[in-house]
Every structure is written in C-alpha cells, then in structure tokens.
Amino acid sequence: MSAADSAASFFPDPFPLPWASDWGEDDDYGLWLALTVGEARQVFRWISPGCFLMGSPVDEPERFDNEVLHEVTLSRGFWLADTACTQAFWQAVTGSNPSHFQDDPRNPVDQVSWDDVQTFIAEMGRRLPGLPVRLPTEAEWEYACRAGTTTPFSLGNNLTPDLVNYDGNYPYAGGEKGFYRQKTVPVASLPANPWGLYEMHGNVWEWCADWDGDYPTEPQVNPQGPQTGDFRVLRGGSWGGSGRYVRSAARFRGEPGDRYHDFGFRLALGPGERVGSPAEPVTWKGLSAEPTSLRSRTAEPSSTAPPEHRRPVID
C-alpha cells in the first residue's frame, strides 16, 4: 500500500498542525506539511498507523543476531521528516553548525549526540510552545524505512552507491563493488523510498528515541524500547559503512553523548490520532472539509504553496 492509499484511510488530527508554514497532499506520497525557521524549511510526511514485521528473517544475508523478527502494531499515525535534519535547519534553530562536512548547508547535520538533539528539540519547543516534536521510536523508524516492503532494503534486495550513500568498497551479499564518496551528500539528492522519505538508508546514522535493548519475540503494540539503558539506538547506516549496515533491519547504538562524523537525526511530530477506519466512513475530526476536497486545494511540497496554505515563518 502506498502512503497516498494509506492516507486515504487514516488522517492526522488536527491537520494541518497550527505551526505548519505550508501543507498539502500529492498523488505520489500523500499528506505533507512543513515547518519553516528563518529561511530553513523541513517537510514532514504523514505516516499512517499499521502493522509490520520488525527485524529480519533468519535467512536474510548478513543479518545480525539482534534483529529478532517480531510483529509490531503502530496504532497511531505520526509525522516524520522526509529528510535528515540539515545543517541549515540546525543552524536556523541554534545559531551554530557542529558538522564536520560543511561544504553544503543542505547536507545533514553531523557530529551531534543524542543529548545535543534533545537540546535542539527543547529549543524548538521554546520557540513553538506545544509543538509535539521529538525523535521517532525505533519501531516508527523501521516502519517508515520499510514503507511496506519486506526486502533487505526499501529499494529492493540489493543496492548500489548510485542509490544510497555508503562505502561501495564493501557491497551487500556479494554485490558488485561501487564508488565511495567518503562524505555526506545533500539531503533529497538520492531516490526516496515508497513513502517519500529520503536517505533512510545511508548518509548518516539517525538517532532514535529508544534505549538499546533486545527485541521481544511476542507481538508488540507501540513499543518504546527499554525503560533504562546505557546506549541509545541509531538506525540507517552511513556514508562510512558497508552495505550490510544500511539494511532496513540493521541496528546500531551509541552513548547519549557520542558525536561522530556520521551521526545525525530525523525529526518526528506526534503521534497523531487515528480518525476513522477502512470499515467506516473517514471524517476529518475538527474540520468541515471532506478529505477529497483537500486535493483540489493543495500543492507540491515546495515554498510556492497556495496563499491559503501558507503561514508566517518562525523568527
């Protein structure tokens, strides 16, 4: 099921969020909204609730033992940034840029710790009181990364550096060697996954909210990870890693204060609230418009959205 099809069954409440600078719906990926701080902008995609198999099957090549396959249900939707946080967006919020690779402000911010990200999130909350900004849980991250797929990558059974920024000297599962960029690349410069999310594989490892811990074997609903721990979860692999580490199921961890050239993050908003179901009419809770009426009033996710879908930016 595509994100657009999924969005036809489950809608965020409210939509748009009161802090959105612009918003809309497109045929390929469904609902989106953007937050603008100064001249920097971050687009978020609506991720509808659903069930999936988290982890990897025992016959997946090069899997790790900590990827125990188990069923996960996410009962509420959420908004997820369509890219990792850029250096431009980080600097607009904090006034500084800690990144090692500073050749392009569209590159993902790197060299940020989990603790640094919490400070960043707190500053966003100070500027926009009540903004439900946070890191995604590990389960939310993998659900969005997979985007309905069960293959090792959301882009298929294997990949090349033309599709993902990783160390092509170390391909996945006997694949052909490729080039090695040795650095980050601007966000949204490589193909998106089926739900319109860019660089979920490679470029920078992305911090998640959870403490690191073993997966359960029984089905889970809205898992949050262990209550305590010594390490926080990172997902997605990076420019410096092999093909094995950029798989959808691959897990990594770091101490909350760790900062490395390939550590970044992606923001989430929510969770949202499920409104309606496939078995009953879908309504827009708190809104008078029917879902179909939105399509005629929306635009592609760009800075040229129609006037009725634009608000002042955050200073």
CSV table of C-alpha atoms in Angstrom, one decimal:
chain,number,residue,atom,x,y,z
A,1,MET,CA,0.0,0.0,0.0
A,2,SER,CA,1.4,3.4,-0.9
A,3,ALA,CA,1.5,6.3,1.5
A,4,ALA,CA,-1.2,8.0,-0.5
A,5,ASP,CA,-3.5,5.0,-0.3
A,6,SER,CA,-2.8,4.6,3.4
A,7,ALA,CA,-3.6,8.3,4.0
A,8,ALA,CA,-7.0,7.7,2.4
A,9,SER,CA,-7.9,5.6,5.4
A,10,PHE,CA,-6.2,7.3,8.3
A,11,PHE,CA,-5.9,11.0,8.8
A,12,PRO,CA,-4.0,13.2,11.3
A,13,ASP,CA,-5.9,15.2,13.8
A,14,PRO,CA,-5.6,18.1,13.6
A,15,PHE,CA,-4.5,18.8,10.0
A,16,PRO,CA,-2.7,21.0,9.4
A,17,LEU,CA,-0.8,21.5,12.7
A,18,PRO,CA,-1.1,25.1,13.8
A,19,TRP,CA,2.6,25.6,13.4
A,20,ALA,CA,2.8,24.5,9.8
A,21,SER,CA,4.1,27.2,7.4
A,22,ASP,CA,2.6,25.3,4.4
A,23,TRP,CA,0.9,22.0,3.7
A,24,GLY,CA,-0.9,19.8,1.1
A,25,GLU,CA,-1.3,16.5,-0.5
A,26,ASP,CA,0.4,14.9,-3.5
A,27,ASP,CA,-0.6,11.9,-5.6
A,28,ASP,CA,2.7,10.0,-5.0
A,29,TYR,CA,3.1,10.2,-1.2
A,30,GLY,CA,0.0,11.7,0.4
A,31,LEU,CA,-0.2,14.3,3.1
A,32,TRP,CA,2.7,16.6,3.9
A,33,LEU,CA,3.4,19.8,5.9
A,34,ALA,CA,6.4,22.0,6.5
A,35,LEU,CA,7.9,23.9,9.4
A,36,THR,CA,10.0,27.0,8.5
A,37,VAL,CA,12.5,28.6,10.7
A,38,GLY,CA,14.1,31.7,9.2
A,39,GLU,CA,15.0,30.7,5.7
A,40,ALA,CA,15.3,27.0,6.6
A,41,ARG,CA,12.5,24.6,5.9
A,42,GLN,CA,11.7,21.0,6.9
A,43,VAL,CA,9.0,18.9,5.2
A,44,PHE,CA,7.2,16.2,7.1
A,45,ARG,CA,5.3,13.2,5.7
A,46,TRP,CA,2.2,11.7,7.3
A,47,ILE,CA,2.9,8.1,8.3
A,48,SER,CA,-0.4,6.3,8.8
A,49,PRO,CA,-0.8,3.6,11.5
A,50,GLY,CA,-0.3,-0.1,10.6
A,51,CYS,CA,1.3,-3.4,11.4
A,52,PHE,CA,4.6,-4.8,10.1
A,53,LEU,CA,7.3,-7.4,10.8
A,54,MET,CA,10.2,-5.7,12.6
A,55,GLY,CA,13.7,-7.2,12.4
A,56,SER,CA,14.9,-9.6,9.8
A,57,PRO,CA,14.1,-13.2,8.8
A,58,VAL,CA,16.7,-15.8,9.7
A,59,ASP,CA,17.6,-16.4,6.1
A,60,GLU,CA,18.3,-12.7,5.3
A,61,PRO,CA,22.0,-12.5,4.2
A,62,GLU,CA,24.4,-10.8,6.6
A,63,ARG,CA,21.8,-10.2,9.3
A,64,PHE,CA,22.8,-9.7,12.9
A,65,ASP,CA,21.5,-11.8,15.9
A,66,ASN,CA,19.8,-8.7,17.5
A,67,GLU,CA,17.3,-8.5,14.6
A,68,VAL,CA,14.8,-11.0,16.0
A,69,LEU,CA,11.7,-10.9,13.8
A,70,HIS,CA,8.5,-9.9,15.6
A,71,GLU,CA,5.2,-8.3,14.8
A,72,VAL,CA,4.7,-4.7,15.7
A,73,THR,CA,1.5,-2.6,15.6
A,74,LEU,CA,1.6,1.2,15.5
A,75,SER,CA,-1.9,2.2,16.4
A,76,ARG,CA,-1.4,5.9,15.9
A,77,GLY,CA,0.0,7.8,12.9
A,78,PHE,CA,2.8,10.3,13.1
A,79,TRP,CA,4.6,12.9,11.1
A,80,LEU,CA,8.2,12.1,10.0
A,81,ALA,CA,10.7,14.4,8.4
A,82,ASP,CA,11.2,13.5,4.8
A,83,THR,CA,15.0,14.0,5.3
A,84,ALA,CA,17.5,14.0,8.0
A,85,CYS,CA,17.8,17.4,9.7
A,86,THR,CA,20.0,19.7,7.5
A,87,GLN,CA,22.8,21.9,8.7
A,88,ALA,CA,20.7,24.9,7.5
A,89,PHE,CA,17.8,23.9,9.7
A,90,TRP,CA,20.0,23.1,12.7
A,91,GLN,CA,21.8,26.5,12.4
A,92,ALA,CA,18.5,28.3,12.0
A,93,VAL,CA,17.4,26.9,15.4
A,94,THR,CA,20.6,27.0,17.3
A,95,GLY,CA,22.8,29.6,15.6
A,96,SER,CA,25.7,27.2,15.2
A,97,ASN,CA,26.8,24.3,13.0
A,98,PRO,CA,28.8,21.5,14.6
A,99,SER,CA,29.2,19.4,11.4
A,100,HIS,CA,32.4,18.0,10.1
A,101,PHE,CA,31.3,18.2,6.4
A,102,GLN,CA,30.3,21.8,5.9
A,103,ASP,CA,30.6,22.1,2.1
A,104,ASP,CA,26.8,22.4,1.6
A,105,PRO,CA,24.1,23.7,4.0
A,106,ARG,CA,21.8,21.1,2.6
A,107,ASN,CA,24.0,18.3,4.0
A,108,PRO,CA,22.6,16.5,7.1
A,109,VAL,CA,23.9,17.9,10.3
A,110,ASP,CA,26.5,15.5,11.6
A,111,GLN,CA,28.6,15.2,14.7
A,112,VAL,CA,25.6,15.6,17.0
A,113,SER,CA,24.9,13.5,20.0
A,114,TRP,CA,21.6,12.2,21.3
A,115,ASP,CA,21.9,14.7,24.1
A,116,ASP,CA,22.6,17.5,21.6
A,117,VAL,CA,19.4,16.6,19.7
A,118,GLN,CA,17.4,16.8,23.0
A,119,THR,CA,18.7,20.4,23.5
A,120,PHE,CA,17.8,21.2,19.8
A,121,ILE,CA,14.3,19.8,20.4
A,122,ALA,CA,13.9,21.8,23.6
A,123,GLU,CA,14.8,25.0,21.7
A,124,MET,CA,12.2,24.2,19.0
A,125,GLY,CA,9.7,23.7,21.8
A,126,ARG,CA,10.6,27.1,23.3
A,127,ARG,CA,10.1,28.8,20.0
A,128,LEU,CA,6.8,27.0,19.4
A,129,PRO,CA,5.2,26.1,22.7
A,130,GLY,CA,3.3,22.9,22.5
A,131,LEU,CA,5.0,21.7,19.3
A,132,PRO,CA,5.0,17.8,19.6
A,133,VAL,CA,8.5,17.5,18.2
A,134,ARG,CA,10.6,14.5,19.1
A,135,LEU,CA,12.8,11.7,17.8
A,136,PRO,CA,11.0,8.7,16.3
A,137,THR,CA,10.9,5.5,18.2
A,138,GLU,CA,13.0,2.6,16.8
A,139,ALA,CA,9.8,0.9,15.7
A,140,GLU,CA,8.4,4.0,14.0
A,141,TRP,CA,11.8,4.5,12.2
A,142,GLU,CA,11.9,0.9,10.8
A,143,TYR,CA,8.2,1.0,9.8
A,144,ALA,CA,8.8,4.2,7.9
A,145,CYS,CA,12.0,3.0,6.4
A,146,ARG,CA,10.5,-0.2,5.1
A,147,ALA,CA,7.5,1.7,3.7
A,148,GLY,CA,5.5,-1.6,3.3
A,149,THR,CA,8.4,-3.6,1.9
A,150,THR,CA,9.9,-6.8,3.4
A,151,THR,CA,13.2,-6.9,1.4
A,152,PRO,CA,16.5,-6.1,3.0
A,153,PHE,CA,16.2,-2.5,1.6
A,154,SER,CA,13.1,-0.4,0.8
A,155,LEU,CA,14.6,-0.1,-2.7
A,156,GLY,CA,14.8,-3.9,-3.2
A,157,ASN,CA,17.0,-6.9,-2.5
A,158,ASN,CA,20.3,-5.1,-3.1
A,159,LEU,CA,21.6,-1.6,-3.8
A,160,THR,CA,24.4,0.4,-5.3
A,161,PRO,CA,26.1,3.7,-4.3
A,162,ASP,CA,24.0,5.4,-7.1
A,163,LEU,CA,21.0,4.8,-4.9
A,164,VAL,CA,22.5,5.0,-1.4
A,165,ASN,CA,25.5,6.8,0.2
A,166,TYR,CA,27.6,4.1,1.7
A,167,ASP,CA,31.1,2.6,1.3
A,168,GLY,CA,30.8,0.9,-2.1
A,169,ASN,CA,34.1,-1.0,-1.4
A,170,TYR,CA,32.0,-3.2,0.8
A,171,PRO,CA,28.9,-4.2,-1.1
A,172,TYR,CA,26.0,-6.3,0.3
A,173,ALA,CA,25.7,-10.0,-0.1
A,174,GLY,CA,28.2,-10.5,-2.9
A,175,GLY,CA,27.0,-7.5,-4.9
A,176,GLU,CA,29.4,-5.6,-7.2
A,177,LYS,CA,31.7,-3.0,-5.7
A,178,GLY,CA,31.0,0.6,-6.3
A,179,PHE,CA,32.4,4.0,-5.5
A,180,TYR,CA,32.9,5.5,-2.1
A,181,ARG,CA,32.1,9.2,-1.5
A,182,GLN,CA,33.8,9.4,1.9
A,183,LYS,CA,31.4,12.2,3.0
A,184,THR,CA,27.8,13.1,3.4
A,185,VAL,CA,25.7,14.3,0.4
A,186,PRO,CA,22.9,16.9,0.4
A,187,VAL,CA,19.5,15.5,1.6
A,188,ALA,CA,17.0,14.5,-1.0
A,189,SER,CA,19.7,14.1,-3.6
A,190,LEU,CA,19.2,10.3,-3.8
A,191,PRO,CA,16.0,8.3,-4.5
A,192,ALA,CA,13.2,8.4,-2.0
A,193,ASN,CA,11.6,5.2,-0.6
A,194,PRO,CA,8.0,4.3,-1.5
A,195,TRP,CA,6.6,6.7,1.2
A,196,GLY,CA,8.6,9.7,0.0
A,197,LEU,CA,11.3,9.6,2.7
A,198,TYR,CA,14.9,10.3,1.5
A,199,GLU,CA,18.2,8.7,2.6
A,200,MET,CA,16.6,6.3,5.2
A,201,HIS,CA,19.5,4.1,4.0
A,202,GLY,CA,23.0,5.6,4.4
A,203,ASN,CA,24.3,9.1,4.5
A,204,VAL,CA,24.2,9.5,8.3
A,205,TRP,CA,23.2,7.2,11.2
A,206,GLU,CA,20.0,8.5,12.7
A,207,TRP,CA,19.3,8.7,16.4
A,208,CYS,CA,16.1,7.2,17.7
A,209,ALA,CA,14.3,7.8,21.0
A,210,ASP,CA,14.8,4.4,22.4
A,211,TRP,CA,17.4,2.9,24.8
A,212,ASP,CA,19.1,0.0,23.1
A,213,GLY,CA,17.9,-3.5,24.1
A,214,ASP,CA,17.0,-7.0,22.9
A,215,TYR,CA,13.8,-7.4,20.9
A,216,PRO,CA,11.0,-9.4,22.3
A,217,THR,CA,9.6,-12.4,20.4
A,218,GLU,CA,5.9,-11.7,21.1
A,219,PRO,CA,3.8,-9.2,19.2
A,220,GLN,CA,4.2,-5.6,20.4
A,221,VAL,CA,1.9,-2.5,20.2
A,222,ASN,CA,3.5,0.9,20.1
A,223,PRO,CA,6.8,-0.3,21.6
A,224,GLN,CA,9.0,2.3,23.3
A,225,GLY,CA,12.1,0.2,24.0
A,226,PRO,CA,13.6,-0.5,27.4
A,227,GLN,CA,12.9,1.9,30.3
A,228,THR,CA,16.6,2.4,31.0
A,229,GLY,CA,20.0,1.7,29.5
A,230,ASP,CA,23.5,2.8,28.7
A,231,PHE,CA,23.2,3.2,24.9
A,232,ARG,CA,20.7,4.9,22.6
A,233,VAL,CA,19.6,3.4,19.2
A,234,LEU,CA,20.9,4.6,15.8
A,235,ARG,CA,19.4,3.4,12.5
A,236,GLY,CA,20.0,3.6,8.8
A,237,GLY,CA,23.8,3.2,8.3
A,238,SER,CA,26.0,5.9,6.9
A,239,TRP,CA,28.4,7.1,4.3
A,240,GLY,CA,31.2,5.3,6.0
A,241,GLY,CA,29.6,1.9,6.5
A,242,SER,CA,29.2,-1.2,4.4
A,243,GLY,CA,26.1,-2.4,2.6
A,244,ARG,CA,25.3,-4.7,5.5
A,245,TYR,CA,24.7,-1.7,7.8
A,246,VAL,CA,22.3,0.2,5.6
A,247,ARG,CA,19.7,-2.6,5.6
A,248,SER,CA,16.2,-1.7,6.9
A,249,ALA,CA,16.7,-4.1,9.9
A,250,ALA,CA,20.3,-3.2,10.8
A,251,ARG,CA,20.7,-1.7,14.4
A,252,PHE,CA,23.5,0.3,15.9
A,253,ARG,CA,23.9,2.1,19.2
A,254,GLY,CA,25.9,4.9,20.9
A,255,GLU,CA,26.2,6.5,24.2
A,256,PRO,CA,24.0,9.6,24.5
A,257,GLY,CA,27.0,11.9,24.5
A,258,ASP,CA,28.7,10.4,21.4
A,259,ARG,CA,29.5,12.7,18.5
A,260,TYR,CA,30.8,11.3,15.2
A,261,HIS,CA,31.1,12.4,11.6
A,262,ASP,CA,28.3,10.1,10.6
A,263,PHE,CA,25.8,10.6,13.4
A,264,GLY,CA,22.7,12.7,12.6
A,265,PHE,CA,18.9,12.5,13.1
A,266,ARG,CA,15.5,12.9,11.7
A,267,LEU,CA,12.6,14.6,13.5
A,268,ALA,CA,9.1,13.3,14.2
A,269,LEU,CA,5.9,15.1,15.2
A,270,GLY,CA,3.1,13.5,17.0
A,271,PRO,CA,1.9,10.8,17.4
A,272,GLY,CA,-1.3,11.7,15.6
A,273,GLU,CA,-4.7,10.3,16.3
A,274,ARG,CA,-6.5,7.6,14.2
A,275,VAL,CA,-9.7,9.0,12.8
A,276,GLY,CA,-12.0,6.5,11.1
A,277,SER,CA,-11.0,3.1,9.7
A,278,PRO,CA,-11.4,1.3,6.4
A,279,ALA,CA,-14.6,-0.3,7.7
A,280,GLU,CA,-16.3,3.1,8.4
A,281,PRO,CA,-16.6,6.5,6.7
A,282,VAL,CA,-13.5,8.6,7.2
A,283,THR,CA,-14.0,12.1,8.6
A,284,TRP,CA,-11.7,15.0,9.4
A,285,LYS,CA,-12.1,15.4,13.1
A,286,GLY,CA,-12.5,19.1,13.9
A,287,LEU,CA,-12.5,20.1,10.2
A,288,SER,CA,-15.5,20.7,8.0
A,289,ALA,CA,-13.9,19.7,4.7
A,290,GLU,CA,-14.1,16.1,3.3
A,291,PRO,CA,-10.8,14.5,2.5
A,292,THR,CA,-11.4,14.6,-1.2
A,293,SER,CA,-11.9,18.4,-1.1
A,294,LEU,CA,-8.3,18.9,0.1
A,295,ARG,CA,-6.8,17.6,-3.1
A,296,SER,CA,-8.1,20.5,-5.2
A,297,ARG,CA,-6.6,23.0,-2.7
A,298,THR,CA,-3.1,21.6,-2.3
A,299,ALA,CA,0.3,21.9,-4.0
A,300,GLU,CA,3.6,20.0,-4.3
A,301,PRO,CA,5.8,20.3,-1.1
A,302,SER,CA,7.6,23.5,-2.2
A,303,SER,CA,7.9,27.1,-1.0
A,304,THR,CA,5.4,28.1,-3.6
A,305,ALA,CA,2.3,26.6,-1.9
A,306,PRO,CA,-1.0,28.5,-2.4
A,307,PRO,CA,-1.7,31.5,-0.2
A,308,GLU,CA,-4.4,29.7,1.8
A,309,HIS,CA,-1.7,27.1,2.7
A,310,ARG,CA,1.0,29.5,3.9
A,311,ARG,CA,1.7,31.0,7.3
A,312,PRO,CA,4.4,33.3,8.5
A,313,VAL,CA,7.7,31.7,9.2
A,314,ILE,CA,9.3,31.4,12.7
A,315,ASP,CA,11.8,34.1,13.5
